[in-house]
Amino acid sequence: MAKLLLGCIADDFTGATDLANNLVRAGMRVVQAIGVPEGPLDADVDAVVVALKSRTVAPAEAIAQSLDALRWLQAQGARQVYFKYCSTFDSTPQGNIGPVTEALMDALACDFTIATPAFPDNKRTVFKGYLFAGDVLLNESGMQNHPLTPMTDANLVRVLQAQCKRKVGLIDHTVVARGDAAITARIEQLKAAGVSIAIVDAVSNDDLLRMGPALAKMPLLTAGSGVAIGLPANFGLAPSSQASALPPAGGHKAIVSGSCSLATNRQVLDFIQRGGAALAIDPLRIAAGVDVAAEALAWAAPSLDKGPVLVYSTAEAGAVKSVQGKLGVDEAGAMVERTIAAIARGLVDRGVRQLVVAGGETSGACVQALGIAQMQIGPQIDPGVPWCHARAEAAQGAGLHIALKSGNFGSDDFFTKAFAVL
Ligand code: ADP
């Protein structure tokens, strides 16, 4: 098996998919692993993204998880390591971006790395070390009120320095604009001044592409998913349809949706208006002890031959609030997630091999219920949502095509369009 070029560690699940998708579009073949795999990599790919859930756990736990992922990536021969965090630099005052970065630097004997969440395609830009979300500074973007990781300072040098023992500096836009040689010279200057980690400005994809060559020799990079677009070229790779090639799709088609986001509500309605076979499930009947999953599977079975079926708990805000009022927010969520995951598993048991899942938390529950450990990333359906191919325990180890769509992603006709992409 060819040696792994890029080994990535992502601090959450959907962030991992976001990075994997960018790498594929830039020409790499990529597998996303859900947690640190137990065995060796079972695919011939250029990059692996290990998805952790380490963003808001205690720093010591985040470090332990990240080092575990690092050891596995090193065992697969990874030539460069990429620590991926959110493009809004989500972190608590203690970390975990700083502590994990320093632990990885120690483990890799790395004396200098960069840190930049810039992702211009998603309107996250860094200028003079300040992070903008859209047209406003991070701390005016709503992120100052985030329930878990409130971001009250947009100056990333200050934010990261507060989390690090090493000295944090800046490679600003006047340097980045002049390209590889200027960036490399600035790095040497910073190192001489005792700086080990540099925030890097980037306001456009051109900046990220200019940055790429200067990063070729760093053992460790830390960034959002934006920096990824400049890396495949360092390994002689260019964008190609080969990177997103998946095995041919077959079997029955289905959609399960536990997302109640506005976009998903429109997508469910669009699918029904086009005459698609759809079944709504009622959380109150689950709570009353009815085996809603068995009912849904009995409903779906005779229709599977005719085209995609949709099973959904998707509802508008008023209906969700009313259910939450009766059952409690967490209890309603967990109950619906369990039911949809059981339905997904049952559908795959019955021969579904092309499955769309709508909802971030719902996706996590389904991937777990299906017994999926690694997914190869394929062609993009809509920005941020690629088709993936995975071996699933639920399919007796056979391959399954799966697309995981979080909340507000995707056009109104997503549930129809998705199957046309395969
Ligand atoms: P999104 O990506 O749109 O945020 P998630 O799957 O992450 O979707 O979150 C949706 C949450 O709402 C899940 O916990 C799900 O179980 C729950 N849920 C889904 N349908 C309903 C419903 N009809 N009433 C109450 N809660 C629901």
XYZ file of C-alpha atoms and ligand atoms in Angstrom:
449
model
C 0.000 0.000 0.000
C 1.264 3.485 -0.863
C 2.353 5.575 2.103
C -0.043 8.087 3.478
C 0.863 11.657 2.489
C -1.268 13.688 4.868
C -2.543 12.562 8.267
C -5.263 14.808 9.690
C -6.739 15.070 13.167
C -10.077 16.910 13.334
C -11.595 18.060 16.611
C -15.172 17.238 15.549
C -17.150 15.054 13.129
C -18.639 17.505 10.627
C -15.387 19.512 10.662
C -13.598 16.358 9.575
C -15.934 15.938 6.595
C -15.454 19.592 5.672
C -11.650 19.123 5.571
C -11.891 15.799 3.722
C -14.149 17.401 1.116
C -11.640 20.239 0.529
C -8.759 17.789 0.152
C -10.701 15.688 -2.365
C -11.570 18.759 -4.404
C -7.882 19.697 -4.446
C -6.922 16.272 -5.804
C -6.367 13.894 -2.877
C -8.096 10.556 -2.320
C -9.319 10.721 1.263
C -10.741 8.472 3.948
C -12.465 9.823 7.045
C -12.127 7.630 10.114
C -14.690 7.891 12.890
C -12.461 7.964 15.955
C -9.011 6.379 15.973
C -9.218 3.137 13.964
C -8.401 -0.095 15.766
C -6.721 -1.763 12.816
C -4.620 -0.497 9.925
C -6.017 1.654 7.131
C -7.973 -0.539 4.705
C -7.883 1.740 1.640
C -5.270 3.093 -0.735
C -5.575 6.855 -0.228
C -3.456 10.025 -0.017
C -4.937 11.410 3.204
C -6.861 10.247 6.241
C -8.907 12.532 8.460
C -9.428 11.081 11.939
C -12.600 12.607 13.382
C -12.407 13.112 17.139
C -14.866 14.761 19.529
C -12.213 16.787 21.345
C -13.238 20.406 20.876
C -14.793 21.027 24.263
C -13.519 18.179 26.445
C -10.897 18.928 29.154
C -7.491 19.822 27.645
C -5.788 16.702 29.055
C -8.427 14.497 27.421
C -8.143 16.377 24.112
C -4.368 15.902 24.189
C -4.677 12.182 24.948
C -7.168 11.648 22.080
C -5.053 13.700 19.655
C -1.808 11.872 20.519
C -3.605 8.580 20.095
C -4.686 9.696 16.610
C -1.155 10.899 15.871
C 0.361 7.524 16.778
C -2.062 5.746 14.460
C -1.366 8.183 11.598
C 2.385 7.784 12.107
C 1.974 4.003 12.000
C 0.341 4.445 8.563
C 3.399 6.423 7.435
C 1.841 9.914 7.302
C 4.414 12.354 5.895
C 2.760 15.515 7.255
C 0.247 16.044 10.063
C -2.683 18.506 9.941
C -4.596 19.458 13.097
C -8.002 20.760 11.996
C -10.212 23.008 14.118
C -13.206 25.203 13.414
C -12.962 28.208 11.102
C -14.278 30.305 13.983
C -11.343 29.111 16.127
C -13.805 27.635 18.669
C -11.965 27.133 21.913
C -12.338 27.684 25.634
C -9.916 29.991 27.477
C -7.789 26.891 28.328
C -7.854 25.433 24.844
C -7.996 23.057 23.280
C -6.315 24.491 20.186
C -3.186 25.658 22.027
C -2.595 22.645 24.286
C -3.210 20.126 21.484
C -0.949 22.068 19.090
C 1.885 22.084 21.634
C 1.461 18.398 22.483
C 1.618 17.520 18.775
C 4.685 19.759 18.328
C 6.405 17.966 21.213
C 5.546 14.538 19.836
C 6.732 15.463 16.342
C 9.826 17.393 17.526
C 8.431 20.288 15.482
C 10.030 23.679 16.193
C 7.630 25.824 14.168
C 4.056 25.623 12.959
C 1.269 27.857 11.720
C -2.269 28.457 12.952
C -4.909 29.897 10.688
C -8.643 29.238 10.604
C -9.041 31.265 7.358
C -11.633 29.745 5.000
C -12.542 32.462 2.482
C -15.072 30.212 0.651
C -17.003 30.254 3.920
C -16.367 33.977 4.566
C -13.814 33.396 7.338
C -10.815 35.652 6.766
C -7.818 36.646 8.875
C -6.275 40.108 8.515
C -3.535 41.518 10.769
C -4.195 38.529 12.987
C -7.882 39.431 13.452
C -10.504 36.860 12.477
C -13.546 38.057 10.551
C -16.748 36.025 10.134
C -18.452 37.569 7.124
C -18.142 41.347 7.376
C -17.657 41.554 11.136
C -15.035 40.646 13.697
C -15.417 37.229 15.311
C -16.487 38.743 18.644
C -19.335 40.647 16.928
C -20.508 37.701 14.834
C -22.684 35.964 17.425
C -19.782 33.708 18.396
C -19.380 35.838 21.537
C -22.600 34.149 22.742
C -21.769 30.555 21.815
C -23.006 28.257 24.609
C -19.800 26.174 24.833
C -16.996 28.211 23.262
C -17.805 31.937 23.472
C -15.242 33.903 21.436
C -14.907 37.397 22.875
C -11.614 38.431 21.258
C -10.979 38.420 17.491
C -7.218 38.878 17.874
C -5.951 35.345 17.331
C -2.386 36.057 18.427
C -3.787 37.055 21.831
C -6.302 34.197 21.950
C -3.744 31.523 21.094
C -0.988 33.026 23.256
C -3.306 32.727 26.276
C -3.511 28.962 25.601
C 0.198 28.335 24.872
C 3.551 28.157 26.636
C 5.391 28.733 23.344
C 5.564 32.252 21.890
C 2.903 33.090 19.281
C 3.570 35.543 16.429
C 2.051 36.751 13.154
C 2.752 36.381 9.448
C 0.681 39.253 8.148
C -0.884 39.986 4.807
C 1.971 42.146 3.490
C 4.164 39.029 3.718
C 1.609 36.483 2.485
C 0.878 38.658 -0.561
C 4.537 38.356 -1.640
C 4.438 34.558 -1.666
C 6.605 31.593 -0.779
C 10.044 33.246 -0.445
C 8.730 36.122 1.689
C 6.756 33.745 3.927
C 9.789 31.482 4.381
C 12.000 34.493 5.228
C 9.433 35.718 7.746
C 9.327 32.282 9.386
C 13.118 32.368 9.856
C 12.828 35.867 11.327
C 10.112 34.759 13.755
C 12.092 31.686 14.796
C 15.119 33.890 15.521
C 12.868 36.002 17.739
C 11.815 32.918 19.706
C 8.377 32.488 18.104
C 7.227 28.881 17.533
C 3.644 29.314 16.299
C 2.459 31.929 13.808
C -1.056 33.066 13.031
C -1.129 33.583 9.245
C -3.308 36.151 7.460
C -5.412 34.999 4.510
C -8.295 36.890 2.923
C -8.678 34.895 -0.298
C -8.083 31.459 -1.770
C -5.119 33.015 -3.609
C -3.519 33.702 -0.228
C -4.035 30.074 0.796
C -2.580 28.802 -2.485
C 0.418 31.160 -2.140
C 0.953 29.848 1.387
C 0.989 26.196 0.304
C 4.608 25.859 -0.923
C 5.988 27.546 2.213
C 4.306 24.848 4.319
C 5.701 21.868 2.411
C 8.406 20.998 4.921
C 6.541 21.625 8.190
C 5.899 18.352 10.021
C 2.734 19.834 11.563
C 0.149 22.311 10.312
C -2.777 23.585 12.350
C -5.699 25.243 10.593
C -9.362 25.309 9.655
C -10.196 23.476 6.442
C -9.063 26.350 4.168
C -5.297 25.730 4.234
C -6.003 22.265 2.772
C -6.559 23.676 -0.720
C -2.866 24.615 -1.060
C -1.375 21.308 0.097
C -1.998 18.592 -2.520
C 0.222 20.484 -5.006
C 3.141 20.001 -2.574
C 2.793 16.269 -3.185
C 2.502 16.677 -6.971
C -1.299 16.266 -6.949
C -3.743 18.408 -8.927
C -7.569 18.481 -8.895
C -8.966 15.486 -10.783
C -12.182 13.506 -10.944
C -10.133 10.435 -9.956
C -9.767 11.810 -6.432
C -13.503 11.526 -5.819
C -14.033 8.213 -7.637
C -16.042 5.686 -5.594
C -17.048 2.099 -6.401
C -20.215 1.861 -8.535
C -23.448 2.372 -6.600
C -26.206 -0.230 -6.465
C -29.004 -1.442 -4.205
C -32.052 0.371 -2.898
C -32.144 4.096 -2.114
C -33.420 5.795 1.024
C -33.338 9.040 2.973
C -33.731 9.373 6.735
C -34.060 12.824 8.227
C -33.968 13.942 11.847
C -32.989 17.498 11.001
C -35.507 20.239 11.723
C -33.476 23.030 10.140
C -35.195 25.349 7.683
C -33.331 23.951 4.669
C -34.269 20.373 5.591
C -37.929 21.315 5.989
C -37.838 22.704 2.434
C -36.052 19.583 1.163
C -38.646 17.238 2.694
C -41.475 19.298 1.191
C -39.772 19.345 -2.227
C -39.345 15.555 -2.196
C -43.021 15.032 -1.304
C -44.222 17.544 -3.914
C -42.302 15.616 -6.576
C -44.338 12.539 -5.642
C -41.672 10.785 -3.544
C -42.722 8.076 -1.066
C -42.447 9.643 2.380
C -43.412 8.725 5.931
C -43.447 11.121 8.879
C -42.676 9.698 12.295
C -44.208 11.177 15.414
C -41.972 11.582 18.508
C -45.016 11.393 20.805
C -45.832 7.889 19.545
C -42.218 6.842 20.225
C -42.614 8.243 23.743
C -45.887 6.298 24.133
C -43.959 3.074 23.561
C -45.071 2.317 19.982
C -42.382 0.520 17.923
C -42.219 3.315 15.378
C -39.065 1.926 13.757
C -40.764 -1.421 13.006
C -43.792 0.426 11.587
C -41.584 2.557 9.353
C -39.673 -0.449 8.060
C -42.905 -2.320 7.314
C -44.138 0.745 5.420
C -40.879 1.111 3.472
C -40.331 -2.522 2.443
C -42.838 -2.736 -0.460
C -41.773 0.670 -1.843
C -38.001 0.109 -1.957
C -38.136 -1.377 -5.466
C -39.758 1.773 -6.854
C -37.227 4.447 -5.931
C -35.941 6.348 -2.926
C -38.102 6.342 0.202
C -37.979 9.073 2.837
C -38.589 8.567 6.550
C -38.525 11.809 8.503
C -39.147 13.380 11.886
C -38.405 16.769 10.336
C -40.922 19.304 11.582
C -41.304 23.055 11.801
C -40.162 25.029 14.835
C -43.613 25.238 16.465
C -44.173 21.482 16.336
C -40.654 20.771 17.638
C -41.160 23.179 20.562
C -44.442 21.530 21.453
C -42.835 18.045 21.470
C -39.891 19.363 23.485
C -42.314 20.963 25.956
C -43.921 17.553 26.553
C -40.823 15.318 26.506
C -37.909 17.619 27.334
C -35.383 18.855 24.760
C -32.689 16.236 25.364
C -35.070 13.333 25.859
C -36.997 14.144 22.651
C -33.735 14.498 20.727
C -32.233 11.253 21.985
C -35.439 9.285 21.414
C -35.815 10.479 17.840
C -32.117 9.904 17.101
C -32.330 6.315 18.404
C -35.433 5.622 16.321
C -34.020 7.060 13.103
C -30.763 5.192 13.620
C -32.718 1.935 14.057
C -34.651 2.710 10.866
C -31.410 3.401 8.972
C -30.025 0.083 10.165
C -33.222 -1.741 9.216
C -33.242 -0.171 5.757
C -29.674 -1.315 5.142
C -30.658 -4.802 6.389
C -33.350 -4.722 3.696
C -30.914 -3.921 0.901
C -30.585 -0.142 0.923
C -27.082 0.659 -0.328
C -27.515 4.374 -1.115
C -28.483 6.269 2.012
C -28.841 9.998 2.651
C -28.975 11.091 6.304
C -30.088 14.618 7.190
C -29.027 16.157 10.505
C -25.629 16.477 12.198
C -26.496 14.670 15.439
C -28.731 12.299 13.515
C -25.765 11.431 11.260
C -23.601 10.611 14.275
C -26.288 8.265 15.612
C -26.790 6.566 12.220
C -23.084 6.062 11.503
C -22.732 4.418 14.894
C -25.810 2.215 14.453
C -24.656 1.122 10.994
C -21.245 0.125 12.370
C -19.234 2.385 10.084
C -15.619 3.022 11.092
C -14.103 4.532 7.927
C -15.607 6.358 4.956
C -13.979 7.105 1.619
C -14.906 10.615 0.456
C -16.447 10.910 -3.012
C -18.042 13.542 -5.215
C -19.675 16.615 -3.743
C -23.473 16.847 -3.955
C -23.647 20.398 -2.632
C -20.956 22.465 -0.849
C -19.886 20.628 2.300
C -21.815 17.420 1.517
C -20.010 14.665 -0.396
C -21.152 11.117 -1.116
C -19.034 8.669 0.870
C -18.453 4.941 0.570
C -18.118 2.795 3.662
C -18.063 -0.788 4.749
C -20.937 -1.181 7.179
C -21.449 -3.875 9.775
C -25.178 -3.494 9.053
C -24.534 -4.547 5.449
C -22.579 -7.606 6.628
C -19.368 -5.774 5.787
C -20.506 -4.889 2.246
C -20.049 -1.414 0.790
C -22.640 1.282 1.284
C -22.889 4.753 -0.254
C -23.821 7.301 2.387
C -24.215 11.093 2.405
C -24.375 12.959 5.708
C -26.050 16.342 5.370
C -25.924 18.646 8.327
C -28.736 21.104 9.035
C -28.825 24.002 6.664
C -26.716 22.519 3.860
C -28.057 21.641 0.448
C -30.467 23.026 -2.146
C -34.229 22.422 -1.938
C -34.066 19.472 -4.371
C -31.185 17.860 -2.442
C -32.989 14.554 -1.770
C -33.624 14.057 -5.491
C -30.386 15.532 -6.789
C -28.202 13.441 -4.462
C -29.033 10.158 -6.221
C -28.442 11.689 -9.640
C -24.852 12.526 -8.610
C -23.963 8.850 -8.061
P -29.363 19.645 12.347
O -28.105 19.266 11.635
O -30.436 20.175 11.449
O -29.103 20.512 13.560
P -29.488 17.392 14.119
O -29.718 15.959 13.759
O -28.101 17.790 14.508
O -30.007 18.275 12.906
O -30.406 17.822 15.328
C -31.797 17.677 15.303
C -32.238 17.192 16.674
O -33.640 17.313 16.764
C -31.923 15.722 16.894
O -31.536 15.497 18.220
C -33.262 15.054 16.605
O -33.400 13.800 17.233
C -34.225 16.054 17.140
N -35.546 15.978 16.491
C -35.793 15.567 15.237
N -37.089 15.653 14.939
C -37.700 16.126 16.045
C -39.053 16.434 16.359
N -40.028 16.282 15.459
N -39.316 16.907 17.587
C -38.337 17.089 18.486
N -37.042 16.827 18.258
C -36.711 16.336 17.041
